[in-house]
Amino acid sequence: MALSKDQVLTMNDGKKIPVLGFGTYCYDPVQKKTCEEATKVALEVGFRHIDGAYVYETEEQVGRAVRAKIADGTVKREDVFYTGKLWNTFHRPELVRKCLEESLKKLQFDYMDLFIIHSPYSLKPGADLFPTDENGKFIYDKVDLCLTWEAMEACKDAGLVKSIGVSNFNLKQMEMILNKPGLKYKPVINQNQNKMLAFCKSNNILLEAYSVLGTQRDKNWVDPSRPILLEDPVLNAIAKKYKQSPALVALRHQLQRGLVVLVKTFTKKRIEENMQVFNFHLSDEDMKTIDSLHQNMNYVKKDPFAGHPLYLPPDDN
């Protein structure tokens, strides 16, 4: 499978998405301050897909970085594919556009290329992104996601976003949207860690992978006892064979599977290195060897929304 840094995939609405995206999530408040400069570097080395979200609280920095690179001639706005996300506290239909417009204001963009539902589990609306009770448990909201999806469709019709999709949806949740009476637009993508490639392909929906390197060790979400993927001996042996880093081999593997892949680092050297993923090709044999490393394991230590009244357990990985 030949791939280039300009490689794109066509979504089911005819729009194109670059296969490699630059992630802007950061749980460290200190590191968030470097997001603007890191995004500039990413654009300079060739990234044209930027993945953001309302809840990341980095949209102002990302917007400044993109505008700076437009101003100096590195890119035009139409060259940059920007993904934003509807946060859980905005699932009520009357709040969907509000979330989108707040993000656009922070970014100082006229539109988003892709707007996706960040998670299927609604939280109590309000200023608090993670509303909790006196026991520290999430305060949930109960919203029909089909109505949320209709509000997403309205945002697309209003020209505020070009494409719409979902994130962290399992098979049943995907089917609920796809089988919704009066469905106007299918999700173009499901941004997910789980193995839903066959289902997505059969429904002409792209699968977008995040946390593909297993290196994000945020104690709030990640089980620190999980093995470190990049230390796997088999992966390292293959990396040595190709004279590449284990990280690049892991990224290349997912790209050759036909996924859109997100990578996140704010370190200039690693941002530059990640673009080298297009400089080599894994053999069919090595692809199968890496496939065999699958352990049906998720790095998230426990589904934080397991107590939600509409909770559905993740599909088997």
PDB file of C-alpha atoms in Angstrom:
ATOM      1  CA  MET A   1       0.000   0.000   0.000  1.00  0.00           C
ATOM      2  CA  ALA A   2       1.746   3.135  -1.241  1.00  0.00           C
ATOM      3  CA  LEU A   3       1.336   6.110   1.068  1.00  0.00           C
ATOM      4  CA  SER A   4       2.550   9.694   0.881  1.00  0.00           C
ATOM      5  CA  LYS A   5       2.436  12.624   3.295  1.00  0.00           C
ATOM      6  CA  ASP A   6      -0.337  14.084   1.144  1.00  0.00           C
ATOM      7  CA  GLN A   7      -2.390  10.881   1.394  1.00  0.00           C
ATOM      8  CA  VAL A   8      -6.107  11.363   1.968  1.00  0.00           C
ATOM      9  CA  LEU A   9      -9.130   9.092   2.290  1.00  0.00           C
ATOM     10  CA  THR A  10     -12.542   9.960   0.887  1.00  0.00           C
ATOM     11  CA  MET A  11     -15.373  10.020   3.417  1.00  0.00           C
ATOM     12  CA  ASN A  12     -18.913   8.936   2.596  1.00  0.00           C
ATOM     13  CA  ASP A  13     -19.997  12.546   1.974  1.00  0.00           C
ATOM     14  CA  GLY A  14     -17.315  12.986  -0.702  1.00  0.00           C
ATOM     15  CA  LYS A  15     -15.027  15.138   1.472  1.00  0.00           C
ATOM     16  CA  LYS A  16     -11.383  14.093   1.894  1.00  0.00           C
ATOM     17  CA  ILE A  17      -9.478  13.651   5.170  1.00  0.00           C
ATOM     18  CA  PRO A  18      -5.669  13.425   5.519  1.00  0.00           C
ATOM     19  CA  VAL A  19      -4.697   9.996   6.855  1.00  0.00           C
ATOM     20  CA  LEU A  20      -2.298  11.324   9.501  1.00  0.00           C
ATOM     21  CA  GLY A  21      -3.538  13.805  12.065  1.00  0.00           C
ATOM     22  CA  PHE A  22      -1.830  15.899  14.745  1.00  0.00           C
ATOM     23  CA  GLY A  23      -3.497  15.559  18.168  1.00  0.00           C
ATOM     24  CA  THR A  24      -3.788  18.547  20.515  1.00  0.00           C
ATOM     25  CA  TYR A  25      -5.016  16.845  23.705  1.00  0.00           C
ATOM     26  CA  CYS A  26      -2.887  17.541  26.773  1.00  0.00           C
ATOM     27  CA  TYR A  27      -3.736  16.794  30.389  1.00  0.00           C
ATOM     28  CA  ASP A  28      -0.700  18.671  31.750  1.00  0.00           C
ATOM     29  CA  PRO A  29      -1.559  22.376  32.303  1.00  0.00           C
ATOM     30  CA  VAL A  30       2.114  23.330  31.962  1.00  0.00           C
ATOM     31  CA  GLN A  31       2.522  21.496  28.658  1.00  0.00           C
ATOM     32  CA  LYS A  32      -0.677  23.097  27.308  1.00  0.00           C
ATOM     33  CA  LYS A  33       1.291  26.309  27.056  1.00  0.00           C
ATOM     34  CA  THR A  34       3.442  24.710  24.351  1.00  0.00           C
ATOM     35  CA  CYS A  35       0.474  23.635  22.223  1.00  0.00           C
ATOM     36  CA  GLU A  36       0.547  26.735  20.016  1.00  0.00           C
ATOM     37  CA  GLU A  37       4.214  26.352  19.111  1.00  0.00           C
ATOM     38  CA  ALA A  38       3.855  22.589  18.618  1.00  0.00           C
ATOM     39  CA  THR A  39       0.937  23.106  16.230  1.00  0.00           C
ATOM     40  CA  LYS A  40       3.016  25.587  14.231  1.00  0.00           C
ATOM     41  CA  VAL A  41       5.825  23.020  13.963  1.00  0.00           C
ATOM     42  CA  ALA A  42       3.344  20.343  12.885  1.00  0.00           C
ATOM     43  CA  LEU A  43       2.072  22.529  10.066  1.00  0.00           C
ATOM     44  CA  GLU A  44       5.630  23.447   9.043  1.00  0.00           C
ATOM     45  CA  VAL A  45       6.718  19.803   8.703  1.00  0.00           C
ATOM     46  CA  GLY A  46       3.658  18.830   6.661  1.00  0.00           C
ATOM     47  CA  PHE A  47       0.739  17.939   8.921  1.00  0.00           C
ATOM     48  CA  ARG A  48      -2.513  19.111   7.359  1.00  0.00           C
ATOM     49  CA  HIS A  49      -4.952  17.418   9.723  1.00  0.00           C
ATOM     50  CA  ILE A  50      -5.339  18.923  13.212  1.00  0.00           C
ATOM     51  CA  ASP A  51      -7.469  17.118  15.803  1.00  0.00           C
ATOM     52  CA  GLY A  52      -8.941  19.250  18.590  1.00  0.00           C
ATOM     53  CA  ALA A  53     -11.873  19.283  20.984  1.00  0.00           C
ATOM     54  CA  TYR A  54     -13.868  21.634  23.187  1.00  0.00           C
ATOM     55  CA  VAL A  55     -12.823  19.743  26.305  1.00  0.00           C
ATOM     56  CA  TYR A  56      -9.099  19.909  25.499  1.00  0.00           C
ATOM     57  CA  GLU A  57      -9.129  23.651  26.246  1.00  0.00           C
ATOM     58  CA  THR A  58      -6.420  24.261  23.651  1.00  0.00           C
ATOM     59  CA  GLU A  59      -8.583  25.663  20.853  1.00  0.00           C
ATOM     60  CA  GLU A  60      -7.398  29.255  21.260  1.00  0.00           C
ATOM     61  CA  GLN A  61      -3.759  28.135  20.993  1.00  0.00           C
ATOM     62  CA  VAL A  62      -4.490  25.954  17.964  1.00  0.00           C
ATOM     63  CA  GLY A  63      -6.402  28.744  16.259  1.00  0.00           C
ATOM     64  CA  ARG A  64      -3.552  31.207  16.766  1.00  0.00           C
ATOM     65  CA  ALA A  65      -1.062  28.684  15.376  1.00  0.00           C
ATOM     66  CA  VAL A  66      -3.113  28.011  12.242  1.00  0.00           C
ATOM     67  CA  ARG A  67      -3.700  31.719  11.620  1.00  0.00           C
ATOM     68  CA  ALA A  68       0.017  32.429  12.056  1.00  0.00           C
ATOM     69  CA  LYS A  69       0.918  29.796   9.473  1.00  0.00           C
ATOM     70  CA  ILE A  70      -1.714  31.194   7.116  1.00  0.00           C
ATOM     71  CA  ALA A  71      -0.276  34.686   7.600  1.00  0.00           C
ATOM     72  CA  ASP A  72       3.285  33.601   6.777  1.00  0.00           C
ATOM     73  CA  GLY A  73       2.197  31.669   3.689  1.00  0.00           C
ATOM     74  CA  THR A  74       2.859  28.134   4.977  1.00  0.00           C
ATOM     75  CA  VAL A  75      -0.766  27.086   4.442  1.00  0.00           C
ATOM     76  CA  LYS A  76      -4.154  28.358   3.340  1.00  0.00           C
ATOM     77  CA  ARG A  77      -7.222  27.712   5.490  1.00  0.00           C
ATOM     78  CA  GLU A  78      -8.542  25.238   2.916  1.00  0.00           C
ATOM     79  CA  ASP A  79      -5.289  23.248   3.243  1.00  0.00           C
ATOM     80  CA  VAL A  80      -5.940  22.537   6.926  1.00  0.00           C
ATOM     81  CA  PHE A  81      -8.424  19.862   7.940  1.00  0.00           C
ATOM     82  CA  TYR A  82      -9.614  20.696  11.452  1.00  0.00           C
ATOM     83  CA  THR A  83     -11.621  18.298  13.629  1.00  0.00           C
ATOM     84  CA  GLY A  84     -13.566  19.555  16.636  1.00  0.00           C
ATOM     85  CA  LYS A  85     -15.727  17.660  19.112  1.00  0.00           C
ATOM     86  CA  LEU A  86     -19.073  18.101  20.837  1.00  0.00           C
ATOM     87  CA  TRP A  87     -18.487  17.681  24.566  1.00  0.00           C
ATOM     88  CA  ASN A  88     -20.753  15.558  26.773  1.00  0.00           C
ATOM     89  CA  THR A  89     -22.324  18.520  28.586  1.00  0.00           C
ATOM     90  CA  PHE A  90     -23.753  19.805  25.266  1.00  0.00           C
ATOM     91  CA  HIS A  91     -25.676  16.717  24.098  1.00  0.00           C
ATOM     92  CA  ARG A  92     -29.111  18.301  24.471  1.00  0.00           C
ATOM     93  CA  PRO A  93     -30.196  19.293  20.941  1.00  0.00           C
ATOM     94  CA  GLU A  94     -30.592  22.958  21.829  1.00  0.00           C
ATOM     95  CA  LEU A  95     -26.953  23.075  23.068  1.00  0.00           C
ATOM     96  CA  VAL A  96     -25.179  21.401  20.140  1.00  0.00           C
ATOM     97  CA  ARG A  97     -24.807  24.502  17.990  1.00  0.00           C
ATOM     98  CA  LYS A  98     -23.798  26.528  21.056  1.00  0.00           C
ATOM     99  CA  CYS A  99     -20.825  24.211  21.656  1.00  0.00           C
ATOM    100  CA  LEU A 100     -19.792  24.399  18.016  1.00  0.00           C
ATOM    101  CA  GLU A 101     -20.068  28.181  17.883  1.00  0.00           C
ATOM    102  CA  GLU A 102     -18.056  28.581  21.093  1.00  0.00           C
ATOM    103  CA  SER A 103     -15.295  26.452  19.600  1.00  0.00           C
ATOM    104  CA  LEU A 104     -15.341  28.407  16.344  1.00  0.00           C
ATOM    105  CA  LYS A 105     -15.082  31.656  18.309  1.00  0.00           C
ATOM    106  CA  LYS A 106     -12.033  30.388  20.211  1.00  0.00           C
ATOM    107  CA  LEU A 107     -10.417  29.147  17.009  1.00  0.00           C
ATOM    108  CA  GLN A 108     -11.503  32.243  15.051  1.00  0.00           C
ATOM    109  CA  PHE A 109     -12.554  29.953  12.200  1.00  0.00           C
ATOM    110  CA  ASP A 110     -15.638  30.356  10.017  1.00  0.00           C
ATOM    111  CA  TYR A 111     -16.214  26.610   9.850  1.00  0.00           C
ATOM    112  CA  MET A 112     -14.903  23.228  10.962  1.00  0.00           C
ATOM    113  CA  ASP A 113     -13.996  20.502   8.512  1.00  0.00           C
ATOM    114  CA  LEU A 114     -15.254  17.773  10.837  1.00  0.00           C
ATOM    115  CA  PHE A 115     -17.368  17.955  14.008  1.00  0.00           C
ATOM    116  CA  ILE A 116     -17.893  14.744  15.965  1.00  0.00           C
ATOM    117  CA  ILE A 117     -19.745  13.661  19.096  1.00  0.00           C
ATOM    118  CA  HIS A 118     -16.854  13.136  21.533  1.00  0.00           C
ATOM    119  CA  SER A 119     -18.562  10.438  23.595  1.00  0.00           C
ATOM    120  CA  PRO A 120     -22.020   8.838  23.671  1.00  0.00           C
ATOM    121  CA  TYR A 121     -22.471   9.542  27.407  1.00  0.00           C
ATOM    122  CA  SER A 122     -24.193  12.788  28.324  1.00  0.00           C
ATOM    123  CA  LEU A 123     -23.240  14.831  31.385  1.00  0.00           C
ATOM    124  CA  LYS A 124     -25.208  17.507  33.230  1.00  0.00           C
ATOM    125  CA  PRO A 125     -25.167  20.748  31.205  1.00  0.00           C
ATOM    126  CA  GLY A 126     -23.328  23.704  32.679  1.00  0.00           C
ATOM    127  CA  ALA A 127     -19.964  25.430  32.975  1.00  0.00           C
ATOM    128  CA  ASP A 128     -18.320  22.446  34.675  1.00  0.00           C
ATOM    129  CA  LEU A 129     -16.890  20.110  32.030  1.00  0.00           C
ATOM    130  CA  PHE A 130     -16.873  17.190  34.477  1.00  0.00           C
ATOM    131  CA  PRO A 131     -19.836  17.769  36.833  1.00  0.00           C
ATOM    132  CA  THR A 132     -19.641  15.610  39.961  1.00  0.00           C
ATOM    133  CA  ASP A 133     -21.691  15.152  43.122  1.00  0.00           C
ATOM    134  CA  GLU A 134     -20.502  15.328  46.742  1.00  0.00           C
ATOM    135  CA  ASN A 135     -19.099  11.790  46.375  1.00  0.00           C
ATOM    136  CA  GLY A 136     -17.032  12.676  43.347  1.00  0.00           C
ATOM    137  CA  LYS A 137     -19.239  10.697  40.941  1.00  0.00           C
ATOM    138  CA  PHE A 138     -20.264  12.083  37.584  1.00  0.00           C
ATOM    139  CA  ILE A 139     -23.671  13.763  37.348  1.00  0.00           C
ATOM    140  CA  TYR A 140     -25.176  12.324  34.194  1.00  0.00           C
ATOM    141  CA  ASP A 141     -27.778  13.616  31.797  1.00  0.00           C
ATOM    142  CA  LYS A 142     -30.124  11.369  29.836  1.00  0.00           C
ATOM    143  CA  VAL A 143     -30.335  12.459  26.210  1.00  0.00           C
ATOM    144  CA  ASP A 144     -31.576  10.626  23.129  1.00  0.00           C
ATOM    145  CA  LEU A 145     -28.481  10.610  20.892  1.00  0.00           C
ATOM    146  CA  CYS A 146     -30.693  10.455  17.823  1.00  0.00           C
ATOM    147  CA  LEU A 147     -31.902  13.954  18.705  1.00  0.00           C
ATOM    148  CA  THR A 148     -28.305  15.038  19.285  1.00  0.00           C
ATOM    149  CA  TRP A 149     -27.468  13.703  15.834  1.00  0.00           C
ATOM    150  CA  GLU A 150     -30.309  15.676  14.251  1.00  0.00           C
ATOM    151  CA  ALA A 151     -28.818  18.841  15.783  1.00  0.00           C
ATOM    152  CA  MET A 152     -25.426  17.849  14.318  1.00  0.00           C
ATOM    153  CA  GLU A 153     -27.086  17.506  10.915  1.00  0.00           C
ATOM    154  CA  ALA A 154     -28.556  21.007  11.338  1.00  0.00           C
ATOM    155  CA  CYS A 155     -25.073  22.406  11.985  1.00  0.00           C
ATOM    156  CA  LYS A 156     -23.914  20.860   8.718  1.00  0.00           C
ATOM    157  CA  ASP A 157     -26.905  22.319   6.869  1.00  0.00           C
ATOM    158  CA  ALA A 158     -26.079  25.739   8.370  1.00  0.00           C
ATOM    159  CA  GLY A 159     -22.592  25.582   6.838  1.00  0.00           C
ATOM    160  CA  LEU A 160     -20.807  25.702  10.197  1.00  0.00           C
ATOM    161  CA  VAL A 161     -19.216  22.303   9.597  1.00  0.00           C
ATOM    162  CA  LYS A 162     -18.506  20.345   6.424  1.00  0.00           C
ATOM    163  CA  SER A 163     -18.700  16.796   7.799  1.00  0.00           C
ATOM    164  CA  ILE A 164     -20.070  15.161  10.945  1.00  0.00           C
ATOM    165  CA  GLY A 165     -19.152  11.972  12.779  1.00  0.00           C
ATOM    166  CA  VAL A 166     -18.828  10.245  16.138  1.00  0.00           C
ATOM    167  CA  SER A 167     -16.192   9.096  18.605  1.00  0.00           C
ATOM    168  CA  ASN A 168     -16.047   6.232  21.106  1.00  0.00           C
ATOM    169  CA  PHE A 169     -19.300   4.740  19.802  1.00  0.00           C
ATOM    170  CA  ASN A 170     -19.636   0.975  19.989  1.00  0.00           C
ATOM    171  CA  LEU A 171     -21.460  -1.178  17.456  1.00  0.00           C
ATOM    172  CA  LYS A 172     -24.922  -0.842  19.028  1.00  0.00           C
ATOM    173  CA  GLN A 173     -24.570   2.921  19.322  1.00  0.00           C
ATOM    174  CA  MET A 174     -23.455   3.158  15.700  1.00  0.00           C
ATOM    175  CA  GLU A 175     -26.428   1.063  14.598  1.00  0.00           C
ATOM    176  CA  MET A 176     -28.780   3.294  16.586  1.00  0.00           C
ATOM    177  CA  ILE A 177     -27.684   6.302  14.508  1.00  0.00           C
ATOM    178  CA  LEU A 178     -27.572   4.434  11.208  1.00  0.00           C
ATOM    179  CA  ASN A 179     -31.073   2.992  11.737  1.00  0.00           C
ATOM    180  CA  LYS A 180     -32.578   6.275  12.941  1.00  0.00           C
ATOM    181  CA  PRO A 181     -35.803   7.112  11.048  1.00  0.00           C
ATOM    182  CA  GLY A 182     -35.253  10.108   8.802  1.00  0.00           C
ATOM    183  CA  LEU A 183     -31.454   9.903   8.915  1.00  0.00           C
ATOM    184  CA  LYS A 184     -30.157  12.711   6.709  1.00  0.00           C
ATOM    185  CA  TYR A 185     -26.390  12.206   6.957  1.00  0.00           C
ATOM    186  CA  LYS A 186     -24.472   9.113   8.009  1.00  0.00           C
ATOM    187  CA  PRO A 187     -21.500   9.606  10.322  1.00  0.00           C
ATOM    188  CA  VAL A 188     -18.424   9.901   8.105  1.00  0.00           C
ATOM    189  CA  ILE A 189     -16.077   8.586  10.782  1.00  0.00           C
ATOM    190  CA  ASN A 190     -15.876   6.846  14.159  1.00  0.00           C
ATOM    191  CA  GLN A 191     -12.833   7.933  16.193  1.00  0.00           C
ATOM    192  CA  ASN A 192     -12.242   4.908  18.378  1.00  0.00           C
ATOM    193  CA  GLN A 193      -9.670   2.686  20.048  1.00  0.00           C
ATOM    194  CA  ASN A 194     -11.683  -0.477  19.519  1.00  0.00           C
ATOM    195  CA  LYS A 195     -11.649  -2.924  16.666  1.00  0.00           C
ATOM    196  CA  MET A 196     -14.608  -1.850  14.518  1.00  0.00           C
ATOM    197  CA  LEU A 197     -12.843  -1.775  11.189  1.00  0.00           C
ATOM    198  CA  ALA A 198     -14.973  -4.458   9.498  1.00  0.00           C
ATOM    199  CA  PHE A 199     -18.253  -2.871  10.652  1.00  0.00           C
ATOM    200  CA  CYS A 200     -17.172   0.607   9.618  1.00  0.00           C
ATOM    201  CA  LYS A 201     -15.956  -0.548   6.216  1.00  0.00           C
ATOM    202  CA  SER A 202     -19.226  -2.393   5.578  1.00  0.00           C
ATOM    203  CA  ASN A 203     -21.116   0.844   6.252  1.00  0.00           C
ATOM    204  CA  ASN A 204     -18.725   3.115   4.318  1.00  0.00           C
ATOM    205  CA  ILE A 205     -17.584   4.838   7.511  1.00  0.00           C
ATOM    206  CA  LEU A 206     -13.915   5.544   8.192  1.00  0.00           C
ATOM    207  CA  LEU A 207     -12.296   4.388  11.425  1.00  0.00           C
ATOM    208  CA  GLU A 208      -9.945   6.870  13.067  1.00  0.00           C
ATOM    209  CA  ALA A 209      -7.478   5.563  15.658  1.00  0.00           C
ATOM    210  CA  TYR A 210      -6.175   7.480  18.654  1.00  0.00           C
ATOM    211  CA  SER A 211      -3.712   6.566  21.425  1.00  0.00           C
ATOM    212  CA  VAL A 212      -2.092   4.254  18.885  1.00  0.00           C
ATOM    213  CA  LEU A 213       1.280   4.282  20.646  1.00  0.00           C
ATOM    214  CA  GLY A 214      -0.054   3.574  24.117  1.00  0.00           C
ATOM    215  CA  THR A 215       2.238   6.252  25.512  1.00  0.00           C
ATOM    216  CA  GLN A 216      -0.309   8.621  27.027  1.00  0.00           C
ATOM    217  CA  ARG A 217      -0.054   7.808  30.755  1.00  0.00           C
ATOM    218  CA  ASP A 218      -2.688  10.180  32.122  1.00  0.00           C
ATOM    219  CA  LYS A 219      -3.431   8.705  35.560  1.00  0.00           C
ATOM    220  CA  ASN A 220      -7.058   9.838  35.319  1.00  0.00           C
ATOM    221  CA  TRP A 221      -7.754   7.562  32.353  1.00  0.00           C
ATOM    222  CA  VAL A 222      -4.915   5.095  31.844  1.00  0.00           C
ATOM    223  CA  ASP A 223      -4.068   1.971  33.823  1.00  0.00           C
ATOM    224  CA  PRO A 224      -0.353   2.442  34.629  1.00  0.00           C
ATOM    225  CA  SER A 225       0.062  -1.325  35.019  1.00  0.00           C
ATOM    226  CA  ARG A 226      -0.536  -1.843  31.301  1.00  0.00           C
ATOM    227  CA  PRO A 227       2.592  -2.817  29.350  1.00  0.00           C
ATOM    228  CA  ILE A 228       4.327  -0.088  27.376  1.00  0.00           C
ATOM    229  CA  LEU A 229       3.646  -0.860  23.726  1.00  0.00           C
ATOM    230  CA  LEU A 230       6.867   0.668  22.407  1.00  0.00           C
ATOM    231  CA  GLU A 231       8.918  -1.706  24.581  1.00  0.00           C
ATOM    232  CA  ASP A 232       7.419  -4.814  22.967  1.00  0.00           C
ATOM    233  CA  PRO A 233      10.317  -7.023  21.779  1.00  0.00           C
ATOM    234  CA  VAL A 234       8.591  -8.123  18.563  1.00  0.00           C
ATOM    235  CA  LEU A 235       7.781  -4.551  17.585  1.00  0.00           C
ATOM    236  CA  ASN A 236      11.339  -3.518  18.367  1.00  0.00           C
ATOM    237  CA  ALA A 237      12.775  -6.362  16.273  1.00  0.00           C
ATOM    238  CA  ILE A 238      10.685  -5.260  13.279  1.00  0.00           C
ATOM    239  CA  ALA A 239      11.710  -1.642  13.860  1.00  0.00           C
ATOM    240  CA  LYS A 240      15.379  -2.676  13.830  1.00  0.00           C
ATOM    241  CA  LYS A 241      14.837  -4.565  10.560  1.00  0.00           C
ATOM    242  CA  TYR A 242      13.487  -1.420   8.868  1.00  0.00           C
ATOM    243  CA  LYS A 243      15.909   0.918  10.670  1.00  0.00           C
ATOM    244  CA  GLN A 244      12.955   2.827  12.054  1.00  0.00           C
ATOM    245  CA  SER A 245      11.702   3.606  15.560  1.00  0.00           C
ATOM    246  CA  PRO A 246       9.080   1.300  17.161  1.00  0.00           C
ATOM    247  CA  ALA A 247       6.704   4.293  17.160  1.00  0.00           C
ATOM    248  CA  LEU A 248       6.975   4.716  13.384  1.00  0.00           C
ATOM    249  CA  VAL A 249       6.417   1.004  12.805  1.00  0.00           C
ATOM    250  CA  ALA A 250       3.304   1.073  15.002  1.00  0.00           C
ATOM    251  CA  LEU A 251       1.962   4.113  13.135  1.00  0.00           C
ATOM    252  CA  ARG A 252       2.746   2.616   9.728  1.00  0.00           C
ATOM    253  CA  HIS A 253       0.948  -0.591  10.675  1.00  0.00           C
ATOM    254  CA  GLN A 254      -2.287   1.296  11.387  1.00  0.00           C
ATOM    255  CA  LEU A 255      -2.024   3.384   8.227  1.00  0.00           C
ATOM    256  CA  GLN A 256      -1.555   0.261   6.091  1.00  0.00           C
ATOM    257  CA  ARG A 257      -4.685  -1.189   7.702  1.00  0.00           C
ATOM    258  CA  GLY A 258      -6.601   1.682   6.081  1.00  0.00           C
ATOM    259  CA  LEU A 259      -7.217   3.764   9.201  1.00  0.00           C
ATOM    260  CA  VAL A 260      -6.966   7.488   9.752  1.00  0.00           C
ATOM    261  CA  VAL A 261      -4.365   7.820  12.513  1.00  0.00           C
ATOM    262  CA  LEU A 262      -3.868  10.516  15.155  1.00  0.00           C
ATOM    263  CA  VAL A 263      -0.506  11.125  16.797  1.00  0.00           C
ATOM    264  CA  LYS A 264       0.184  13.503  19.655  1.00  0.00           C
ATOM    265  CA  THR A 265       3.480  14.926  20.796  1.00  0.00           C
ATOM    266  CA  PHE A 266       4.504  18.486  21.542  1.00  0.00           C
ATOM    267  CA  THR A 267       8.223  17.658  21.132  1.00  0.00           C
ATOM    268  CA  LYS A 268       9.643  19.138  17.922  1.00  0.00           C
ATOM    269  CA  LYS A 269      11.958  16.198  17.190  1.00  0.00           C
ATOM    270  CA  ARG A 270       9.104  13.684  17.509  1.00  0.00           C
ATOM    271  CA  ILE A 271       6.713  15.805  15.462  1.00  0.00           C
ATOM    272  CA  GLU A 272       9.290  15.813  12.660  1.00  0.00           C
ATOM    273  CA  GLU A 273       9.967  12.083  13.088  1.00  0.00           C
ATOM    274  CA  ASN A 274       6.288  11.185  12.826  1.00  0.00           C
ATOM    275  CA  MET A 275       6.139  12.534   9.273  1.00  0.00           C
ATOM    276  CA  GLN A 276       8.777   9.956   8.301  1.00  0.00           C
ATOM    277  CA  VAL A 277       6.094   7.268   8.557  1.00  0.00           C
ATOM    278  CA  PHE A 278       5.591   7.677   4.808  1.00  0.00           C
ATOM    279  CA  ASN A 279       9.221   6.794   3.994  1.00  0.00           C
ATOM    280  CA  PHE A 280       8.964   2.994   4.261  1.00  0.00           C
ATOM    281  CA  HIS A 281       6.547   0.107   3.731  1.00  0.00           C
ATOM    282  CA  LEU A 282       5.832  -2.921   5.940  1.00  0.00           C
ATOM    283  CA  SER A 283       5.714  -6.297   4.210  1.00  0.00           C
ATOM    284  CA  ASP A 284       2.579  -8.434   4.382  1.00  0.00           C
ATOM    285  CA  GLU A 285       4.441 -10.849   6.650  1.00  0.00           C
ATOM    286  CA  ASP A 286       5.417  -8.120   9.093  1.00  0.00           C
ATOM    287  CA  MET A 287       1.891  -6.721   9.044  1.00  0.00           C
ATOM    288  CA  LYS A 288       0.586 -10.155  10.075  1.00  0.00           C
ATOM    289  CA  THR A 289       3.232 -10.446  12.788  1.00  0.00           C
ATOM    290  CA  ILE A 290       2.166  -7.118  14.285  1.00  0.00           C
ATOM    291  CA  ASP A 291      -1.499  -8.119  13.978  1.00  0.00           C
ATOM    292  CA  SER A 292      -0.700 -11.199  16.088  1.00  0.00           C
ATOM    293  CA  LEU A 293       0.388  -8.977  18.994  1.00  0.00           C
ATOM    294  CA  HIS A 294      -3.261  -8.130  19.650  1.00  0.00           C
ATOM    295  CA  GLN A 295      -4.141  -8.873  23.293  1.00  0.00           C
ATOM    296  CA  ASN A 296      -7.803  -7.763  23.433  1.00  0.00           C
ATOM    297  CA  MET A 297      -6.709  -5.068  25.882  1.00  0.00           C
ATOM    298  CA  ASN A 298      -7.666  -1.441  26.386  1.00  0.00           C
ATOM    299  CA  TYR A 299      -5.338   1.075  28.033  1.00  0.00           C
ATOM    300  CA  VAL A 300      -8.233   2.868  29.725  1.00  0.00           C
ATOM    301  CA  LYS A 301      -8.171   1.547  33.288  1.00  0.00           C
ATOM    302  CA  LYS A 302     -11.937   1.577  33.698  1.00  0.00           C
ATOM    303  CA  ASP A 303     -14.689   3.042  31.620  1.00  0.00           C
ATOM    304  CA  PRO A 304     -15.331   6.342  33.444  1.00  0.00           C
ATOM    305  CA  PHE A 305     -18.934   6.388  32.232  1.00  0.00           C
ATOM    306  CA  ALA A 306     -19.861   2.859  33.325  1.00  0.00           C
ATOM    307  CA  GLY A 307     -22.461   4.262  35.730  1.00  0.00           C
ATOM    308  CA  HIS A 308     -24.388   6.102  33.004  1.00  0.00           C
ATOM    309  CA  PRO A 309     -28.082   5.091  32.711  1.00  0.00           C
ATOM    310  CA  LEU A 310     -27.624   4.490  28.971  1.00  0.00           C
ATOM    311  CA  TYR A 311     -24.254   2.761  29.325  1.00  0.00           C
ATOM    312  CA  LEU A 312     -23.315   0.001  26.898  1.00  0.00           C
ATOM    313  CA  PRO A 313     -20.062  -1.921  27.456  1.00  0.00           C
ATOM    314  CA  PRO A 314     -17.348  -1.574  24.799  1.00  0.00           C
ATOM    315  CA  ASP A 315     -17.216  -4.142  22.030  1.00  0.00           C
ATOM    316  CA  ASP A 316     -14.494  -6.750  22.288  1.00  0.00           C
ATOM    317  CA  ASN A 317     -11.303  -5.250  20.958  1.00  0.00           C
TER     318      ASN A 317
END
